Short mmCIF file of C-alpha atoms in Angstrom, two decimals:
data_model
loop_
_atom_site.label_atom_id
_atom_site.label_comp_id
_atom_site.label_asym_id
_atom_site.label_seq_id
_atom_site.Cartn_x
_atom_site.Cartn_y
_atom_site.Cartn_z
CA MET A 1 -16.30 -16.22 -4.44
CA GLN A 2 -15.93 -16.60 -8.21
CA PHE A 3 -17.86 -18.98 -10.39
CA LYS A 4 -17.38 -20.07 -13.97
CA LEU A 5 -19.46 -18.08 -16.42
CA LEU A 6 -20.38 -20.02 -19.54
CA PHE A 7 -19.62 -17.10 -21.84
CA LEU A 8 -16.37 -15.91 -20.26
CA GLY A 9 -14.67 -18.79 -18.50
CA PHE A 10 -13.83 -17.44 -15.05
CA ALA A 11 -15.42 -14.18 -13.96
CA PRO A 12 -16.38 -12.86 -10.53
CA ALA A 13 -19.84 -13.68 -9.27
CA LEU A 14 -19.16 -13.03 -5.60
CA VAL A 15 -16.61 -10.46 -4.51
CA SER A 16 -15.73 -9.83 -0.90
CA SER A 17 -14.09 -6.62 0.18
CA TRP A 18 -13.10 -5.32 3.58
CA ALA A 19 -11.13 -2.82 5.64
CA PHE A 20 -9.19 -2.84 8.89
CA THR A 21 -7.19 0.05 10.39
CA TRP A 22 -5.34 0.52 13.67
CA TYR A 23 -3.42 3.37 15.31
CA GLU A 24 -0.78 3.98 17.99
CA GLY A 25 -0.97 6.63 20.68
CA SER A 26 -3.82 8.03 22.73
CA ASP A 27 -4.39 10.79 20.19
CA CYS A 28 -4.58 8.33 17.27
CA THR A 29 -2.10 10.35 15.21
CA SER A 30 0.27 7.49 14.35
CA PRO A 31 -1.29 4.97 11.96
CA LEU A 32 0.38 1.58 12.30
CA GLY A 33 -1.64 -0.54 9.96
CA HIS A 34 -4.50 -0.65 7.52
CA ILE A 35 -6.18 -3.62 5.87
CA ASP A 36 -8.61 -2.68 3.14
CA SER A 37 -10.08 -5.09 0.65
CA GLY A 38 -13.51 -3.45 0.60
CA SER A 39 -11.55 -0.77 -1.06
CA SER A 40 -9.29 -3.62 -2.08
CA SER A 41 -6.09 -2.84 -0.23
CA LEU A 42 -4.11 -4.25 2.62
CA THR A 43 -1.76 -2.58 5.02
CA GLY A 44 -0.49 -4.40 8.07
CA GLY A 45 0.85 -3.38 11.45
CA ASN A 46 1.47 -4.97 14.82
CA LEU A 47 -1.54 -5.31 17.08
CA ASP A 48 -0.41 -5.24 20.70
CA SER A 49 -1.22 -3.60 24.01
CA ASN A 50 0.27 -0.31 22.81
CA VAL A 51 -1.84 -0.14 19.68
CA HIS A 52 -5.28 1.35 19.94
CA SER A 53 -7.66 3.74 18.30
CA VAL A 54 -9.54 6.18 20.49
CA ILE A 55 -12.83 7.76 19.45
CA SER A 56 -15.39 9.78 21.37
CA ASP A 57 -18.48 7.98 22.56
CA GLY A 58 -20.45 11.21 22.19
CA THR A 59 -20.94 11.66 25.93
CA GLY A 60 -17.58 13.12 26.82
CA GLY A 61 -16.10 9.69 27.47
CA ARG A 62 -14.01 7.64 25.07
CA ILE A 63 -14.25 4.27 23.40
CA SER A 64 -10.94 2.52 22.75
CA ILE A 65 -11.11 0.52 19.54
CA ASN A 66 -8.22 -1.76 18.60
CA GLY A 67 -8.54 -2.66 14.95
CA GLY A 68 -10.73 0.19 13.78
CA GLY A 69 -13.16 -1.00 11.12
CA ASN A 70 -13.43 -4.14 9.05
CA GLY A 71 -15.92 -3.73 6.23
CA GLY A 72 -17.03 -6.30 3.70
CA GLN A 73 -18.82 -6.14 0.37
CA LEU A 74 -20.53 -8.87 -1.64
CA ILE A 75 -20.99 -8.29 -5.38
CA GLU A 76 -22.92 -10.95 -7.28
CA PHE A 77 -25.81 -11.88 -9.54
CA LEU A 78 -28.52 -10.67 -7.21
CA HIS A 79 -30.89 -13.64 -7.41
CA ARG A 80 -28.15 -16.01 -6.21
CA PRO A 81 -29.39 -17.30 -2.83
CA THR A 82 -27.31 -16.34 0.20
CA ALA A 83 -28.08 -16.73 3.88
CA ALA A 84 -28.16 -13.56 5.95
CA ALA A 85 -25.37 -13.18 8.50
CA GLY A 86 -25.94 -15.16 11.66
CA TRP A 87 -24.49 -17.72 14.02
CA TRP A 88 -24.20 -21.06 12.25
CA GLN A 89 -25.95 -24.19 13.44
CA GLU A 90 -24.30 -26.74 15.72
CA PRO A 91 -21.68 -28.09 15.74
CA HIS A 92 -20.36 -24.86 14.17
CA ASN A 93 -22.32 -22.38 16.29
CA HIS A 94 -19.07 -20.54 17.17
CA VAL A 95 -18.94 -19.11 13.60
CA LEU A 96 -20.61 -15.84 12.55
CA GLY A 97 -21.07 -14.98 8.89
CA SER A 98 -23.21 -15.27 5.76
CA ARG A 99 -23.30 -18.33 3.50
CA ASP A 100 -23.66 -19.11 -0.20
CA LEU A 101 -26.75 -21.31 -0.57
CA ALA A 102 -26.25 -22.04 -4.27
CA ARG A 103 -23.64 -24.73 -3.61
CA PRO A 104 -23.98 -27.77 -1.35
CA GLU A 105 -20.83 -26.73 0.56
CA GLN A 106 -22.57 -23.49 1.61
CA GLY A 107 -19.22 -21.75 1.76
CA THR A 108 -18.65 -18.23 2.99
CA TRP A 109 -16.54 -15.30 1.81
CA MET A 110 -16.12 -13.65 5.22
CA GLY A 111 -16.52 -14.86 8.78
CA VAL A 112 -15.32 -14.53 12.36
CA THR A 113 -15.48 -16.88 15.33
CA ARG A 114 -16.16 -16.38 19.02
CA GLN A 115 -12.48 -17.21 19.58
CA GLY A 116 -11.27 -14.38 17.30
CA ARG A 117 -10.46 -16.30 14.13
CA ILE A 118 -11.14 -14.28 10.98
CA ALA A 119 -11.15 -15.27 7.32
CA VAL A 120 -11.81 -13.16 4.22
CA LEU A 121 -11.83 -14.49 0.66
CA THR A 122 -11.22 -12.66 -2.62
CA ASN A 123 -11.21 -14.40 -6.00
CA TYR A 124 -9.61 -13.53 -9.30
CA ARG A 125 -10.05 -14.55 -12.90
CA GLU A 126 -7.70 -17.06 -14.49
CA THR A 127 -7.67 -17.91 -18.17
CA GLY A 128 -6.15 -20.92 -19.87
CA VAL A 129 -6.23 -23.08 -16.73
CA PRO A 130 -8.44 -26.05 -15.81
CA ILE A 131 -11.64 -25.37 -13.89
CA GLY A 132 -11.11 -25.69 -10.15
CA THR A 133 -12.40 -28.88 -8.55
CA VAL A 134 -12.47 -27.54 -4.98
CA SER A 135 -14.92 -24.95 -3.65
CA ARG A 136 -13.07 -21.88 -2.43
CA GLY A 137 -15.81 -21.15 0.06
CA ALA A 138 -15.31 -24.62 1.52
CA ILE A 139 -11.66 -23.74 2.21
CA VAL A 140 -12.83 -20.75 4.26
CA ASN A 141 -15.29 -23.00 6.08
CA ASP A 142 -12.50 -25.45 6.88
CA TYR A 143 -10.57 -22.76 8.72
CA LEU A 144 -13.50 -21.21 10.58
CA THR A 145 -15.34 -24.38 11.61
CA GLU A 146 -12.50 -26.13 13.44
CA GLN A 147 -13.73 -26.88 16.93
CA PRO A 148 -12.31 -24.43 19.51
CA ASP A 149 -10.59 -27.00 21.71
CA SER A 150 -7.05 -28.02 22.57
CA GLN A 151 -6.73 -29.81 19.22
CA GLN A 152 -7.45 -26.69 17.13
CA ARG A 153 -4.59 -25.87 14.77
CA ASP A 154 -2.94 -22.47 14.92
CA THR A 155 -2.72 -20.47 11.69
CA ARG A 156 0.76 -21.66 10.79
CA GLN A 157 -0.22 -25.32 11.12
CA PHE A 158 -3.36 -24.73 9.06
CA VAL A 159 -1.23 -23.22 6.29
CA ALA A 160 1.27 -26.09 6.50
CA ASP A 161 -1.54 -28.62 6.14
CA MET A 162 -2.93 -26.73 3.14
CA ILE A 163 0.48 -26.95 1.47
CA GLU A 164 0.85 -30.65 2.19
CA SER A 165 -2.66 -31.54 0.99
CA GLN A 166 -2.43 -29.37 -2.18
CA VAL A 167 -6.13 -28.55 -1.71
CA ALA A 168 -5.66 -24.86 -2.52
CA LYS A 169 -4.07 -25.64 -5.88
CA ARG A 170 -7.15 -27.59 -6.93
CA ALA A 171 -9.35 -24.50 -6.55
CA GLY A 172 -9.89 -21.61 -8.96
CA GLY A 173 -8.03 -18.32 -8.53
CA PHE A 174 -8.34 -16.95 -4.99
CA SER A 175 -6.58 -15.31 -2.06
CA LEU A 176 -7.63 -16.06 1.50
CA VAL A 177 -6.53 -13.91 4.42
CA CYS A 178 -6.84 -15.93 7.62
CA GLY A 179 -5.57 -15.81 11.15
CA LYS A 180 -6.44 -14.75 14.65
CA LEU A 181 -7.07 -11.18 15.69
CA ASN A 182 -3.97 -9.66 17.33
CA GLU A 183 -1.67 -12.12 15.52
CA PRO A 184 -0.04 -12.14 12.04
CA LEU A 185 -2.40 -13.13 9.22
CA ALA A 186 -1.50 -15.55 6.42
CA ILE A 187 -2.38 -15.18 2.75
CA ILE A 188 -3.30 -18.52 1.21
CA SER A 189 -3.70 -18.81 -2.56
CA ASN A 190 -4.09 -21.40 -5.27
CA ARG A 191 -0.67 -20.12 -6.37
CA MET A 192 0.90 -20.38 -2.92
CA ALA A 193 4.45 -21.70 -2.64
CA ASP A 194 5.08 -25.27 -1.49
CA ASP A 195 7.51 -23.95 1.11
CA LEU A 196 5.94 -22.72 4.37
CA ASP A 197 8.75 -20.19 4.80
CA ARG A 198 7.74 -18.54 1.50
CA VAL A 199 4.10 -17.99 2.46
CA THR A 200 3.14 -14.31 2.74
CA TRP A 201 2.20 -13.03 6.20
CA ILE A 202 0.74 -9.60 6.89
CA ALA A 203 -0.03 -7.55 10.01
CA LYS A 204 3.41 -8.42 11.39
CA GLU A 205 5.45 -5.23 10.88
CA ARG A 206 4.69 -1.60 11.53
CA GLY A 207 4.19 0.40 8.36
CA GLU A 208 3.83 -2.69 6.16
CA THR A 209 1.63 -1.94 3.12
CA VAL A 210 0.51 -4.42 0.46
CA GLY A 211 -2.47 -4.70 -1.88
CA LEU A 212 -5.07 -7.44 -2.24
CA SER A 213 -8.19 -7.48 -4.38
CA ASN A 214 -9.88 -9.64 -6.99
CA THR A 215 -6.63 -10.01 -8.86
CA VAL A 216 -3.31 -11.70 -8.18
CA PHE A 217 -1.57 -10.74 -4.95
CA ALA A 218 0.37 -7.45 -5.00
CA ASP A 219 -1.39 -6.14 -8.12
CA ARG A 220 -1.61 -2.38 -7.50
CA THR A 221 -2.90 -1.43 -10.94
CA TRP A 222 -6.60 -1.45 -10.06
CA PRO A 223 -8.06 2.05 -9.47
CA LYS A 224 -10.37 0.69 -6.74
CA ILE A 225 -7.29 -0.39 -4.78
CA ILE A 226 -5.69 3.05 -4.87
CA ASN A 227 -8.91 5.03 -4.41
CA GLY A 228 -10.21 2.76 -1.69
CA GLU A 229 -7.03 2.96 0.32
CA LYS A 230 -7.14 6.75 0.26
CA LEU A 231 -10.83 6.88 1.14
CA MET A 232 -10.53 4.45 4.03
CA LYS A 233 -7.57 6.28 5.54
CA SER A 234 -9.40 9.58 5.15
CA ALA A 235 -12.52 8.15 6.81
CA ILE A 236 -10.56 6.92 9.83
CA GLU A 237 -8.60 10.17 10.16
CA ALA A 238 -11.77 12.27 9.84
CA SER A 239 -13.51 10.13 12.45
CA VAL A 240 -10.67 10.59 14.92
CA ALA A 241 -10.40 14.34 14.25
CA ALA A 242 -14.14 14.84 14.73
CA GLY A 243 -14.27 12.73 17.89
CA ASP A 244 -16.91 10.50 16.33
CA GLY A 245 -18.92 7.98 18.26
CA GLU A 246 -19.17 4.40 17.08
CA ASP A 247 -22.32 4.96 15.00
CA LYS A 248 -20.73 7.81 13.05
CA LEU A 249 -17.60 5.75 12.40
CA ILE A 250 -19.78 2.96 11.03
CA SER A 251 -21.60 5.47 8.83
CA ARG A 252 -18.29 6.70 7.41
CA LEU A 253 -17.21 3.14 6.63
CA PHE A 254 -20.49 2.44 4.84
CA ASP A 255 -19.88 5.60 2.81
CA VAL A 256 -16.54 4.17 1.69
CA LEU A 257 -18.15 0.87 0.70
CA SER A 258 -20.82 2.81 -1.23
CA THR A 259 -18.38 4.82 -3.37
CA ASP A 260 -19.54 4.49 -6.98
CA THR A 261 -16.98 5.51 -9.62
CA LEU A 262 -18.05 3.04 -12.31
CA PRO A 263 -17.80 4.71 -15.75
CA ARG A 264 -21.15 4.80 -17.56
CA LEU A 265 -21.26 3.44 -21.10
CA GLU A 266 -23.76 4.38 -23.78
CA CYS A 267 -24.71 0.73 -24.28
CA GLU A 268 -27.25 -1.22 -22.23
CA PRO A 269 -25.98 -1.50 -18.61
CA VAL A 270 -25.36 -5.26 -18.55
CA LYS A 271 -22.51 -6.97 -16.75
CA GLU A 272 -20.93 -8.39 -19.89
CA GLU A 273 -20.34 -4.90 -21.26
CA TYR A 274 -18.97 -3.64 -17.94
CA GLN A 275 -16.78 -6.64 -17.04
CA SER A 276 -13.48 -4.86 -17.71
CA LEU A 277 -14.64 -1.76 -15.80
CA LEU A 278 -15.59 -3.41 -12.50
CA LYS A 279 -12.06 -2.80 -11.18
CA GLN A 280 -12.78 0.93 -11.34
CA SER A 281 -15.37 1.10 -8.56
CA ILE A 282 -15.73 -0.08 -4.97
CA PHE A 283 -19.53 -0.12 -5.23
CA ILE A 284 -21.23 -1.70 -8.25
CA PRO A 285 -24.70 -0.30 -9.06
CA LEU A 286 -27.38 -2.58 -10.46
CA LEU A 287 -26.46 -3.79 -13.94
CA GLY A 288 -28.92 -5.56 -16.23
CA ASP A 289 -32.34 -5.39 -17.85
CA ARG A 290 -34.96 -5.83 -15.11
CA ALA A 291 -37.82 -6.60 -17.51
CA LYS A 292 -35.76 -9.30 -19.23
CA PHE A 293 -34.69 -10.73 -15.88
CA GLU A 294 -38.24 -10.92 -14.55
CA ALA A 295 -39.32 -12.75 -17.70
CA GLU A 296 -36.49 -15.29 -17.35
CA VAL A 297 -36.07 -15.69 -13.59
CA GLU A 298 -38.19 -18.84 -13.22
CA HIS A 299 -36.20 -20.54 -15.98
CA LEU A 300 -32.90 -19.42 -14.45
CA GLN A 301 -33.87 -20.88 -11.08
CA GLN A 302 -34.51 -24.25 -12.71
CA LEU A 303 -30.95 -24.36 -14.06
CA GLY A 304 -29.36 -24.66 -10.64
CA LEU A 305 -25.82 -23.27 -10.36
CA ALA A 306 -25.70 -22.43 -14.08
CA GLY A 307 -28.68 -20.13 -13.56
CA TYR A 308 -26.63 -17.76 -11.43
CA THR A 309 -24.28 -16.68 -14.22
CA SER A 310 -26.63 -14.11 -15.71
CA GLY A 311 -29.35 -11.73 -14.63
CA LEU A 312 -29.20 -8.55 -12.55
CA TYR A 313 -25.78 -7.90 -11.06
CA GLY A 314 -24.39 -5.53 -8.43
CA THR A 315 -23.43 -5.01 -4.81
CA GLN A 316 -25.69 -7.22 -2.70
CA LYS A 317 -24.28 -6.99 0.85
CA GLN A 318 -21.99 -4.69 2.82
CA THR A 319 -20.43 -5.73 6.13
CA ILE A 320 -18.53 -3.83 8.83
CA LEU A 321 -16.78 -5.43 11.78
CA LEU A 322 -15.34 -3.51 14.74
CA VAL A 323 -13.07 -4.96 17.43
CA ASP A 324 -11.86 -3.22 20.60
CA PRO A 325 -8.84 -4.04 22.83
CA GLN A 326 -11.04 -5.82 25.35
CA GLY A 327 -12.22 -8.21 22.65
CA ARG A 328 -15.68 -6.74 22.05
CA VAL A 329 -16.77 -7.42 18.47
CA LYS A 330 -19.53 -5.62 16.59
CA TYR A 331 -20.58 -7.11 13.24
CA ILE A 332 -23.00 -5.23 10.97
CA GLU A 333 -24.30 -6.66 7.70
CA ARG A 334 -26.36 -4.49 5.34
CA THR A 335 -28.37 -6.27 2.62
CA LEU A 336 -29.37 -4.04 -0.31
CA TYR A 337 -31.75 -6.35 -2.24
CA ASP A 338 -34.29 -8.97 -1.16
CA GLN A 339 -34.69 -12.46 -2.66
CA GLN A 340 -36.84 -11.03 -5.46
CA VAL A 341 -34.08 -8.50 -6.26
CA ARG A 342 -36.17 -5.61 -5.01
CA PRO A 343 -34.22 -2.75 -3.39
CA ILE A 344 -34.40 -2.72 0.41
CA PRO A 345 -34.71 0.77 1.98
CA LEU A 346 -31.34 1.77 3.41
CA GLY A 347 -30.88 0.33 6.89
CA ARG A 348 -33.91 -1.96 6.87
CA GLY A 349 -31.78 -4.88 5.73
CA ASP A 350 -29.24 -4.42 8.52
CA ARG A 351 -28.32 -7.22 10.94
CA VAL A 352 -26.17 -6.37 13.98
CA PHE A 353 -24.31 -8.78 16.26
CA GLU A 354 -22.17 -8.05 19.32
CA PHE A 355 -20.09 -10.48 21.37
CA ASN A 356 -16.87 -10.75 23.36
CA ILE A 357 -13.99 -12.89 22.11
CA GLU A 358 -13.60 -15.92 24.36
#
């Protein structure tokens, strides 16, 4: 999610990024689709009974994975409170994901449900426009938390209702990819058309390739979009060629999310100086003066939401989600810093969830 920074207007405070790739053929040599917003790109393809990715389970057998990997990345001011990934409390205990605890809405930037609904949010800066009056994270919540009963709207009806209510247009700049696994996914935006037939849908045609990041839809000028797309495709292809097991595939996806190509400036490494360079790198290393932050942190915490627009900044969480053709889901969230913004040894902040889509 993005939040208004007092010194810049709109600037990203939370950035979600993710990846999703699927293949055709038992030898996995025909890529049909790739969604990558962790590297900030999207490529869609049809998901059906003939589409699957096959990788070795390391024992001579094979694991068939439909959907490859879905990886997420949260970049924020690191003292901003967020809940670790987990199943939400009733009546929304069918939703799995993290939550932003700084706002009363406790919105999320990425989540999946036991019924296979998925939603991923990316925000972008807008200048010269009024401040949004609707929480973007709350829009994600609205889609994910619908009760899984006979009255639950399908994706098309959800989009139609968003158009009619004009809720999206009252939010700051954002793009939301939402839908159900194995079905076309819609892209909802604060700039979405008022005509349902003009809404963008992805994952509906073989070979379809589009880009989505923390900028307006279809902006392919960001280096992280181009580099990330190449790296994710290479990771999937290398995994298939090597006959990787699931753990190795996950390791490769974390490597993609950890790619640091941020140019280093001679000035103090603070976010304000690096704002225009954040589009260069998938992973954002810690930016800011730790001594200054530790001296100010108690004061910042007393400011409420305004206190999360400065301080130490960087990649806070990385998430990978795997789905197989039988509906088995594996969700891994890696947290890199604790609540005191102290680095967590690699892997010790991991949370892993597995379930079958109902």
